[in-house]
PDB file of C-alpha atoms and ligand atoms in Angstrom:
ATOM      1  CA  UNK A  14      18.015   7.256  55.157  1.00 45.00           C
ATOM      2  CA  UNK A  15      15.797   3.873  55.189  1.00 54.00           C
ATOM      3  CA  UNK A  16      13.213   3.608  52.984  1.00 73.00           C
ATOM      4  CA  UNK A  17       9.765   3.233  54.231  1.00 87.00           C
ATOM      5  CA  UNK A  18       8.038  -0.221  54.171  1.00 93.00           C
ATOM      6  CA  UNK A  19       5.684  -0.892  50.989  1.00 96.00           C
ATOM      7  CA  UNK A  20       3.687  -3.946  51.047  1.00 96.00           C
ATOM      8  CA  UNK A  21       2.303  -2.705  47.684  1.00 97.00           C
ATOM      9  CA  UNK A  22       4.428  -5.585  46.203  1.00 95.00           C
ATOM     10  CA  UNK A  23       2.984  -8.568  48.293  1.00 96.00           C
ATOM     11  CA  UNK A  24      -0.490  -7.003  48.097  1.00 97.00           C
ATOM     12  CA  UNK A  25      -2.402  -9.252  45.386  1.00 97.00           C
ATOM     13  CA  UNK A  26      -0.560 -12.817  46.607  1.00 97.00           C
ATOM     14  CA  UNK A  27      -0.778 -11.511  50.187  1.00 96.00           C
ATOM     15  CA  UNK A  28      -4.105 -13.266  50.541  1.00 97.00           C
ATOM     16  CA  UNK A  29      -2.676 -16.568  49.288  1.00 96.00           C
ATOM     17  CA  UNK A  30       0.406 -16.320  50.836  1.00 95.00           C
ATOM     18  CA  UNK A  31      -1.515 -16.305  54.181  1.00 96.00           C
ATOM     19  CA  UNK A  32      -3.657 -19.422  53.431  1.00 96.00           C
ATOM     20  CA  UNK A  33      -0.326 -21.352  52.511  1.00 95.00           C
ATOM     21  CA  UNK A  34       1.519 -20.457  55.145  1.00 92.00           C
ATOM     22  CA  UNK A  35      -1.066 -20.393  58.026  1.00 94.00           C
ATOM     23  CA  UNK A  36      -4.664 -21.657  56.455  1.00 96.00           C
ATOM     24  CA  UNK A  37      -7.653 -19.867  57.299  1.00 96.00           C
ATOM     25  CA  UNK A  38      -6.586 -19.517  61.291  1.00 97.00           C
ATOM     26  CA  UNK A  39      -6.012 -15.657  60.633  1.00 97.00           C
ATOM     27  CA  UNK A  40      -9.260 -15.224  59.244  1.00 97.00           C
ATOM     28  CA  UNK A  41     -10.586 -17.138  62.165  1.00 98.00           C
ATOM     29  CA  UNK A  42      -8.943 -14.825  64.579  1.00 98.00           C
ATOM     30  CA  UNK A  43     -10.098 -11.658  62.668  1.00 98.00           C
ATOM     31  CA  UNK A  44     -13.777 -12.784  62.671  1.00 98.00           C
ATOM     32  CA  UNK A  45     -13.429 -14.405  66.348  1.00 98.00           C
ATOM     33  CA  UNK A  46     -15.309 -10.905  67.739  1.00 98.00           C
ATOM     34  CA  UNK A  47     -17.460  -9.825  64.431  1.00 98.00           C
ATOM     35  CA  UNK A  48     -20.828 -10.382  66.223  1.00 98.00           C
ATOM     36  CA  UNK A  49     -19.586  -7.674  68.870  1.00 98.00           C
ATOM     37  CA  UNK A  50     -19.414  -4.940  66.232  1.00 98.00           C
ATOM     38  CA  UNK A  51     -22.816  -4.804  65.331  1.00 98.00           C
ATOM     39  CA  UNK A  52     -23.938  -2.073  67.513  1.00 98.00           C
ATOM     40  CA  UNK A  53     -21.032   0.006  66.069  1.00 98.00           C
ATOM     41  CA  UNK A  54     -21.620   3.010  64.221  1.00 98.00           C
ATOM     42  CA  UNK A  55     -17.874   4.772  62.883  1.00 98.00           C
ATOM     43  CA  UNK A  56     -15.267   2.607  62.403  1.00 98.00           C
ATOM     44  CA  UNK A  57     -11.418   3.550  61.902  1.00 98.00           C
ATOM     45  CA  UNK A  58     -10.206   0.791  60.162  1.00 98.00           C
ATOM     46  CA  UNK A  59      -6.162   0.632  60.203  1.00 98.00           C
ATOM     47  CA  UNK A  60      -3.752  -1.758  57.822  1.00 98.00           C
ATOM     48  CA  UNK A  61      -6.823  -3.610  56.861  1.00 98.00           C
ATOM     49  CA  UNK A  62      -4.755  -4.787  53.603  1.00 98.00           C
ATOM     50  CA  UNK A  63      -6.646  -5.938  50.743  1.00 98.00           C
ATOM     51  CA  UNK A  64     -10.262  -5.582  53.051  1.00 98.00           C
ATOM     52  CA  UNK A  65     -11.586  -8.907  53.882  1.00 98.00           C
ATOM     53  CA  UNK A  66     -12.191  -8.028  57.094  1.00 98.00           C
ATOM     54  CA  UNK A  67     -14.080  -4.417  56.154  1.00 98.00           C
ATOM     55  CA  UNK A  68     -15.874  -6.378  53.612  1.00 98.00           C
ATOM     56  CA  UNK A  69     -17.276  -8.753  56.069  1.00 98.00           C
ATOM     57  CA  UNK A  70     -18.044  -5.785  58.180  1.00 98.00           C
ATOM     58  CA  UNK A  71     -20.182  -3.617  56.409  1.00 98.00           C
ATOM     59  CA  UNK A  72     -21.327  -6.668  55.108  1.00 98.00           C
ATOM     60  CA  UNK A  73     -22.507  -7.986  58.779  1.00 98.00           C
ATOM     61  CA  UNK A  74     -23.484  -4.275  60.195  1.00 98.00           C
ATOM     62  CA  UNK A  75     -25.212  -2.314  57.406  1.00 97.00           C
ATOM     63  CA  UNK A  76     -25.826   1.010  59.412  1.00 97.00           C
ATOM     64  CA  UNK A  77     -21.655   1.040  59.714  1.00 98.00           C
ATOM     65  CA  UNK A  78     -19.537   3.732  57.658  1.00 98.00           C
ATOM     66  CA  UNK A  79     -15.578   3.499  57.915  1.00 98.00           C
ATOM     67  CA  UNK A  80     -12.815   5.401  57.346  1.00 98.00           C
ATOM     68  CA  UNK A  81      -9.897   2.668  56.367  1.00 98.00           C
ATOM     69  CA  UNK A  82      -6.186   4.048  56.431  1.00 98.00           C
ATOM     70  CA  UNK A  83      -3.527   1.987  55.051  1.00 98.00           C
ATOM     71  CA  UNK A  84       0.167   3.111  53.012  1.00 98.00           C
ATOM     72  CA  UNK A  85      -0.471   0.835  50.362  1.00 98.00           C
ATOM     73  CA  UNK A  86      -2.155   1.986  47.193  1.00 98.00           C
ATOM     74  CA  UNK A  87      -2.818  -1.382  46.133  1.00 98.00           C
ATOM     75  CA  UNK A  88      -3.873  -2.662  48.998  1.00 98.00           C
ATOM     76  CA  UNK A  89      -6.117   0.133  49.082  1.00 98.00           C
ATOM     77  CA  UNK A  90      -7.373  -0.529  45.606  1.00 98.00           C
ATOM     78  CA  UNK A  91      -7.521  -4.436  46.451  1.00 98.00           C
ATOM     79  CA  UNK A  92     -10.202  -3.244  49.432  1.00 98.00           C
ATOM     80  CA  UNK A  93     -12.243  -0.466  48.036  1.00 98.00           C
ATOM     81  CA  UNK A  94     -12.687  -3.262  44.759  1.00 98.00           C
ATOM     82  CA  UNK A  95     -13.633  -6.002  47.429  1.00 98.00           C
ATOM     83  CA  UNK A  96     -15.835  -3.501  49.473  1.00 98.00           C
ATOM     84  CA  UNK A  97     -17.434  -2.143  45.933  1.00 97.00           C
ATOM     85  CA  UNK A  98     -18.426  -5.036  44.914  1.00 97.00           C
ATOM     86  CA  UNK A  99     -20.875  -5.820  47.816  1.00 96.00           C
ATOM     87  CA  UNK A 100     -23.693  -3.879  46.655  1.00 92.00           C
ATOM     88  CA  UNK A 101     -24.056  -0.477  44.425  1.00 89.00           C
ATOM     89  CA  UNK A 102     -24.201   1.473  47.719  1.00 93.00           C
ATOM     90  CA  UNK A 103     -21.538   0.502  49.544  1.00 96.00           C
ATOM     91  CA  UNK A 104     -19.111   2.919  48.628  1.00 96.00           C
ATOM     92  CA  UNK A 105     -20.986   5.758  50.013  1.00 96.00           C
ATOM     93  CA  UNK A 106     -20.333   4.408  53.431  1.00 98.00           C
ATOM     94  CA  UNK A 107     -16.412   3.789  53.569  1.00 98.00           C
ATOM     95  CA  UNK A 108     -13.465   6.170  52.493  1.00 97.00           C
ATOM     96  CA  UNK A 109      -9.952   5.068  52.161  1.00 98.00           C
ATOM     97  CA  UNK A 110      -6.941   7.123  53.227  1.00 97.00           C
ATOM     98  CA  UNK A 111      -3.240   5.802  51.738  1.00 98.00           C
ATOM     99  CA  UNK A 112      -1.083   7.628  54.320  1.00 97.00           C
ATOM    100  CA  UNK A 113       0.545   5.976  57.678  1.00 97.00           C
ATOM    101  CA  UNK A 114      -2.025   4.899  60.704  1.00 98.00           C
ATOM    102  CA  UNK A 115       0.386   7.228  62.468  1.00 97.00           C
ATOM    103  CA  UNK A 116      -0.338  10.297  61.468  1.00 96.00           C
ATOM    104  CA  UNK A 117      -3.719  10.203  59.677  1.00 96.00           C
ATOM    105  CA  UNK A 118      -6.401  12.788  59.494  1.00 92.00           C
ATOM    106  CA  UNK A 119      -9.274  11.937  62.064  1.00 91.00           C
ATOM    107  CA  UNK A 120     -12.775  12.389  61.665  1.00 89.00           C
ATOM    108  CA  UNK A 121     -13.799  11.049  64.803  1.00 88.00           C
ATOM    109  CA  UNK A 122     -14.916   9.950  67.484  1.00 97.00           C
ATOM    110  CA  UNK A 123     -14.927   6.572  66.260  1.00 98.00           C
ATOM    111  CA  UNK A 124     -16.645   3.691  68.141  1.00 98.00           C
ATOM    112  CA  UNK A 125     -14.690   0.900  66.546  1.00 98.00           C
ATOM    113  CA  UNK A 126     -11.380   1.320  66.087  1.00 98.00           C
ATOM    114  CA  UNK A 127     -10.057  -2.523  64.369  1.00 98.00           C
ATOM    115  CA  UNK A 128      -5.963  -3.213  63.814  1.00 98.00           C
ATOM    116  CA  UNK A 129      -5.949  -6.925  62.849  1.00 98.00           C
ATOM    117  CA  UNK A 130      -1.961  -8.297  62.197  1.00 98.00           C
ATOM    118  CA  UNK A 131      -1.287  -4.621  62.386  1.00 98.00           C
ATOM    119  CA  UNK A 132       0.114  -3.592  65.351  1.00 98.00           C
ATOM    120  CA  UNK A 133       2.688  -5.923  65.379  1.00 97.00           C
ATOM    121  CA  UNK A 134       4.162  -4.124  61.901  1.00 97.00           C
ATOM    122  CA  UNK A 135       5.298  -1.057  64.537  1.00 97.00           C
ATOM    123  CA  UNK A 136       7.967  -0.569  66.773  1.00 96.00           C
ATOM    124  CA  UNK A 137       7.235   0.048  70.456  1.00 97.00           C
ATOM    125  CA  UNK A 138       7.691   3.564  70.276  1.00 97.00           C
ATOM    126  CA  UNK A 139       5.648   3.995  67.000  1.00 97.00           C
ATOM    127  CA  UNK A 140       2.947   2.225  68.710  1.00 98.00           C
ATOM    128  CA  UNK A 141       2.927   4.352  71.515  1.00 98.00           C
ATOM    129  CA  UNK A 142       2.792   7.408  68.989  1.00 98.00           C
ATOM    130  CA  UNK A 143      -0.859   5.755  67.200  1.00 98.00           C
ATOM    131  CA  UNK A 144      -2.219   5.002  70.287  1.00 98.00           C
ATOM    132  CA  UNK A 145      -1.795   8.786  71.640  1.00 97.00           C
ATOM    133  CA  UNK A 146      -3.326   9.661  68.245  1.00 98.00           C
ATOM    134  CA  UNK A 147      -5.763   7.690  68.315  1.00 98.00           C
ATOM    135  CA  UNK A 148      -7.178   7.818  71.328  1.00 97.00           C
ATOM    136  CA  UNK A 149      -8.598  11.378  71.582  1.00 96.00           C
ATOM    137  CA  UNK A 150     -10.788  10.524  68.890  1.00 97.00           C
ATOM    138  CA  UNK A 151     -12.508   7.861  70.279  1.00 98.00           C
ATOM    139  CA  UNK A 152     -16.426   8.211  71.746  1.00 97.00           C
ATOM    140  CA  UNK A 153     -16.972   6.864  75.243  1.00 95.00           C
ATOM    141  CA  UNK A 154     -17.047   3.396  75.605  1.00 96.00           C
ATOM    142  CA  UNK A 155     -15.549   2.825  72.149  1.00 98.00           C
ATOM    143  CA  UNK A 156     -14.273  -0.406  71.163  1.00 98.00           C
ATOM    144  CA  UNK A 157     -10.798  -1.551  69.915  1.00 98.00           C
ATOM    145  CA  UNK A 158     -10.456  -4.980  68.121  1.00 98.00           C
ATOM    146  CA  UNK A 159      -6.482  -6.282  67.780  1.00 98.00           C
ATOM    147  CA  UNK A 160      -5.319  -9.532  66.545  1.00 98.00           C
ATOM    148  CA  UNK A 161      -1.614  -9.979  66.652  1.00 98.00           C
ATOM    149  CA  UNK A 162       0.599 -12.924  66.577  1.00 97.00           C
ATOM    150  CA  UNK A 163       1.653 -13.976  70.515  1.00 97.00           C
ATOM    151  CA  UNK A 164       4.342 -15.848  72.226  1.00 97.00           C
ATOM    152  CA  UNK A 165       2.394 -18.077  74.418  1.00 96.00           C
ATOM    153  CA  UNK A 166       4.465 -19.675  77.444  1.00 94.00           C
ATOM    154  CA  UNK A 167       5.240 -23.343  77.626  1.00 93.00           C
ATOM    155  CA  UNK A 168       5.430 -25.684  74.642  1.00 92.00           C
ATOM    156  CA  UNK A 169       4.612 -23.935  72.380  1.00 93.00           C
ATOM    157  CA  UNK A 170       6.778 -21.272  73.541  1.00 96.00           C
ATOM    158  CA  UNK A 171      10.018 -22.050  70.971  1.00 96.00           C
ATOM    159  CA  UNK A 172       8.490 -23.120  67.905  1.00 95.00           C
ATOM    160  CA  UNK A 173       6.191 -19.690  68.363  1.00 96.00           C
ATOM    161  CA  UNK A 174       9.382 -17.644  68.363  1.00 97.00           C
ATOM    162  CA  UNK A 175      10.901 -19.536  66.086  1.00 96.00           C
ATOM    163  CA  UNK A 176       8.125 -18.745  63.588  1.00 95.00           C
ATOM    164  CA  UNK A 177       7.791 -14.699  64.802  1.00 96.00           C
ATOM    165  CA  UNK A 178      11.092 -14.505  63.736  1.00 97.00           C
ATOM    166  CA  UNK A 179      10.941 -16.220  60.262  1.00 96.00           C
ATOM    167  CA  UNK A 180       8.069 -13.791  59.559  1.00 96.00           C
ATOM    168  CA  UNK A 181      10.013 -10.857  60.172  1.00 97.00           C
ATOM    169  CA  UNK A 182      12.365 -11.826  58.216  1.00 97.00           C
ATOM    170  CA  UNK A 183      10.016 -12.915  55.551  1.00 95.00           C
ATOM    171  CA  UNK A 184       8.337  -9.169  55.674  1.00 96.00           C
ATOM    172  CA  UNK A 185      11.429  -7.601  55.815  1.00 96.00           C
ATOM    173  CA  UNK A 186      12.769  -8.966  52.493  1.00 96.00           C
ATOM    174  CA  UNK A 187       9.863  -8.668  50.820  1.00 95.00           C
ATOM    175  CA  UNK A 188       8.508  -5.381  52.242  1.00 96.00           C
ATOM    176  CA  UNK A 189      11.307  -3.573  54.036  1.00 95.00           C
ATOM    177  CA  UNK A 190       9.775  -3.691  57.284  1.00 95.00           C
ATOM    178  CA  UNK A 191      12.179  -3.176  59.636  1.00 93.00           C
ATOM    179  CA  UNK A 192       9.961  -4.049  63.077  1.00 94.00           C
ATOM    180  CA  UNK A 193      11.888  -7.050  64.763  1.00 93.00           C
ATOM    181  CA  UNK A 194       9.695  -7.931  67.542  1.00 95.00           C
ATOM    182  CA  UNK A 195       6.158  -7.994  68.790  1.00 97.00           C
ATOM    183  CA  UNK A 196       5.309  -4.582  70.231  1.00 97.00           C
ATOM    184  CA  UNK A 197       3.884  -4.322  73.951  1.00 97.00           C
ATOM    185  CA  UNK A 198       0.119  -2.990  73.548  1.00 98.00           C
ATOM    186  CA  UNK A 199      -1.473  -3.584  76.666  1.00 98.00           C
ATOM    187  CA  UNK A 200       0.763  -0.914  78.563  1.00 98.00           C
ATOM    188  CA  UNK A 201      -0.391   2.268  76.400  1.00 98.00           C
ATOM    189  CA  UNK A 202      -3.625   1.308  75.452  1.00 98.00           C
ATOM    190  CA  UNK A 203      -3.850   1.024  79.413  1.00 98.00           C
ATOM    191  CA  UNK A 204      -2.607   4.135  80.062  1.00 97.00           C
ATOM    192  CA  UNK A 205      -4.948   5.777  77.236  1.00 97.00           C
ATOM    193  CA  UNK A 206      -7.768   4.855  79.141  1.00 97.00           C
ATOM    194  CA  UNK A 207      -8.712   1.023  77.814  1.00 98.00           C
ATOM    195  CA  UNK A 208      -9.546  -2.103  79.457  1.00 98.00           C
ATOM    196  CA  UNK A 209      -9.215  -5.126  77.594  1.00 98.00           C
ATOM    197  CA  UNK A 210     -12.964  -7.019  77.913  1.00 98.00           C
ATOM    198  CA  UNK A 211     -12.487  -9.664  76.049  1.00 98.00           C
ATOM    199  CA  UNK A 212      -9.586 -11.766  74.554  1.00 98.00           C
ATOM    200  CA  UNK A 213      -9.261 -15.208  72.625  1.00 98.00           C
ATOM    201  CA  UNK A 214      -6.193 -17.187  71.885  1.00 97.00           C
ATOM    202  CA  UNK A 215      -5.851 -19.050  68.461  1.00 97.00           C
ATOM    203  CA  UNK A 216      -3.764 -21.862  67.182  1.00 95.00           C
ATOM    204  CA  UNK A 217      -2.109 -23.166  70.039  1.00 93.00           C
ATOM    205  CA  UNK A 218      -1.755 -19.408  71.687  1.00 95.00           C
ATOM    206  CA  UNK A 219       0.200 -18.709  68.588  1.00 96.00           C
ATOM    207  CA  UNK A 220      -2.468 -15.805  67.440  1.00 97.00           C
ATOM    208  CA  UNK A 221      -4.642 -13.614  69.775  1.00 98.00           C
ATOM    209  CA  UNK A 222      -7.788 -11.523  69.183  1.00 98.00           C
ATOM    210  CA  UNK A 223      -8.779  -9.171  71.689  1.00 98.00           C
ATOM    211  CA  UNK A 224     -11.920  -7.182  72.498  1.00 98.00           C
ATOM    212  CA  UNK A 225     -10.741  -3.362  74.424  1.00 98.00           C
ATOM    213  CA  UNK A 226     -12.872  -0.918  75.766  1.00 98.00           C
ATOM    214  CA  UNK A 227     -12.533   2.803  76.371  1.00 98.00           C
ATOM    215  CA  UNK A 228     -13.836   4.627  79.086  1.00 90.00           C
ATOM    216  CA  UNK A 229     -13.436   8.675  78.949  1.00 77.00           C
ATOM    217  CA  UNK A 230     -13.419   8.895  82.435  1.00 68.00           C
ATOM    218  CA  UNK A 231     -10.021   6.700  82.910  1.00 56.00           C
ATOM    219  CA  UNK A 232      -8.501   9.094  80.641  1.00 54.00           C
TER     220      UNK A 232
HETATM  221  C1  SAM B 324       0.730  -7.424  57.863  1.00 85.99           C
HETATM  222  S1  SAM B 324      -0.416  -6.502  56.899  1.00 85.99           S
HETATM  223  C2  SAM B 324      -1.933  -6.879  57.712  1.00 85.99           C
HETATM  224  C3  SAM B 324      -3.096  -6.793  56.777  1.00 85.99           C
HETATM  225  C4  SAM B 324      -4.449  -7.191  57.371  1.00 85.99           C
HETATM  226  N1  SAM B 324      -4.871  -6.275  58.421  1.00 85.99           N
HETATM  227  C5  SAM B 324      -4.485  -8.598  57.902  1.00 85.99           C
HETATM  228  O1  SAM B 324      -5.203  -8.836  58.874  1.00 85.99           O
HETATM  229  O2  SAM B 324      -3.841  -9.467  57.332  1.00 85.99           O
HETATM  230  C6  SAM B 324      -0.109  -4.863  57.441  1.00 85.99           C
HETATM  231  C7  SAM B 324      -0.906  -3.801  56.685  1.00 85.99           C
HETATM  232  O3  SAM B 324      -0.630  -2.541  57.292  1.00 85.99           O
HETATM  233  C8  SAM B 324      -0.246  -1.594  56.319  1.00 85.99           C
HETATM  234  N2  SAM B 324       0.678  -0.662  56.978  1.00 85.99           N
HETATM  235  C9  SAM B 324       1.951  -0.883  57.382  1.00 85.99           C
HETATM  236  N3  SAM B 324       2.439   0.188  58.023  1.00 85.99           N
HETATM  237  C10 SAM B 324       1.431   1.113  58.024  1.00 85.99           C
HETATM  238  C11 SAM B 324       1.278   2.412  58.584  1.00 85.99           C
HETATM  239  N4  SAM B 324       2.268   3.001  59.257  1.00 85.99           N
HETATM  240  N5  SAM B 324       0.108   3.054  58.425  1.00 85.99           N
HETATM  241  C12 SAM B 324      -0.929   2.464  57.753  1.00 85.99           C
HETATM  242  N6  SAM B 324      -0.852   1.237  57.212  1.00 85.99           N
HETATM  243  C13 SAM B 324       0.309   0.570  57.357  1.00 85.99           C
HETATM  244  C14 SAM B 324       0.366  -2.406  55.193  1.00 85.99           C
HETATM  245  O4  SAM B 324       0.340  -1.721  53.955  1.00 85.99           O
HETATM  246  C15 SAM B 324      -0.520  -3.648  55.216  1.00 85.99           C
HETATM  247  O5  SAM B 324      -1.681  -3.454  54.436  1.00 85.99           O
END
């Protein structure tokens, strides 16, 4: 049997690794649609890794609480140090879960739901299998944030794939993941009863952030 991914061993260079390899333009992407979120009221926060981007949003939206689910314990413990260490209250309004996105308790309905570089750690059918978790536990008209790396068409189009693929081969050595291409999510967050409202490419169409929307009554 395969062993499960663990990014417990990539968790405290993760950060830098990321600047090295691609500068701040993921941090750009995950922040793109921050001043959306600040309406939001229950988050659930999936593979947010060491919690930059939770910091930033309790940080930005203090009436937000969050449940944040990742399989990492020290990516978990990288995040609930960074989110601590806002304020002496913080900690009453997030709780961590270390078990998979997949099959996580709920404690919805959540009006943010936020899976930045996540999505695209997941085969297609394990994608399919969150989002028909998920979804039942969102409140009407919930939001869903994604960034995810892209293959944009054109010129762009070879040196994009050329770099997907060095990435999953990067994560697989160092983290076992086994995921060898980017995952479809339009089709089943469609079908779950989403509409994408917003979306914003990044560095050359390399990276995307987008902004979806869920509406009970599509369901
Ligand atoms: C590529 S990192 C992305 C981290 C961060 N969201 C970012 O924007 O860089 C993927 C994260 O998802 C977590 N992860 C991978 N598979 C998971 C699963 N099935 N359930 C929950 N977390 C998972 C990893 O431990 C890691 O923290």
């Amino acid at each position: 049997m395969l062993t499960q991914p663990s990014f417990d061993l990539i968790a405290r260079p993760y950060r830098w690794l990321e600047y090295l390899t691609l500068g701040r333009a993921l941090e750009h992407c995950r922040l793109h649609f921050l001043p959306n979120l600040l309406q939001q009221r229950r988050a659930l926060i999936l593979g947010d890794g060491d919690g930059r981007f939770l910091a930033e949003l309790l940080t930005q939206n203090p009436h937000l609480h969050a449940d944040a689910v990742d399989t990492s314990a020290t990516m978990l413990q990288l995040l609930r140090q960074r989110c601590e260490a806002l304020a002496p209250n913080v900690s009453k309004r997030f709780t961590t879960h270390q078990t998979s996105a997949l099959t996580c308790p709920t404690d919805g309905p959540y009006d943010l739901v936020v899976t930045h570089f996540f999505l695209d750690c997941l085969t297609q059918p394990d994608l399919e299998t969150l989002i028909h978790h998920i979804a039942p536990n969102l409140s009407s008209e919930a939001l869903w944030l994604i960034s995810d790396f892209h293959i944009p068409s054109g010129l762009m189009r070879l040196p994009a794939k050329i770099l997907v693929r060095s990435l999953y081969l990067a994560f697989r050595i160092l983290t076992n993941l086994r995921t060898t291409k980017l995952p479809n999510h339009a089709t089943p967050l469609k079908q779950a009863g989403l509409t994408r409202i917003a979306r914003q490419h990044l560095l050359a169409g390399l990276l995307v952030t987008e902004l979806w929307q869920f509406h009970s009554a599509a369901r």
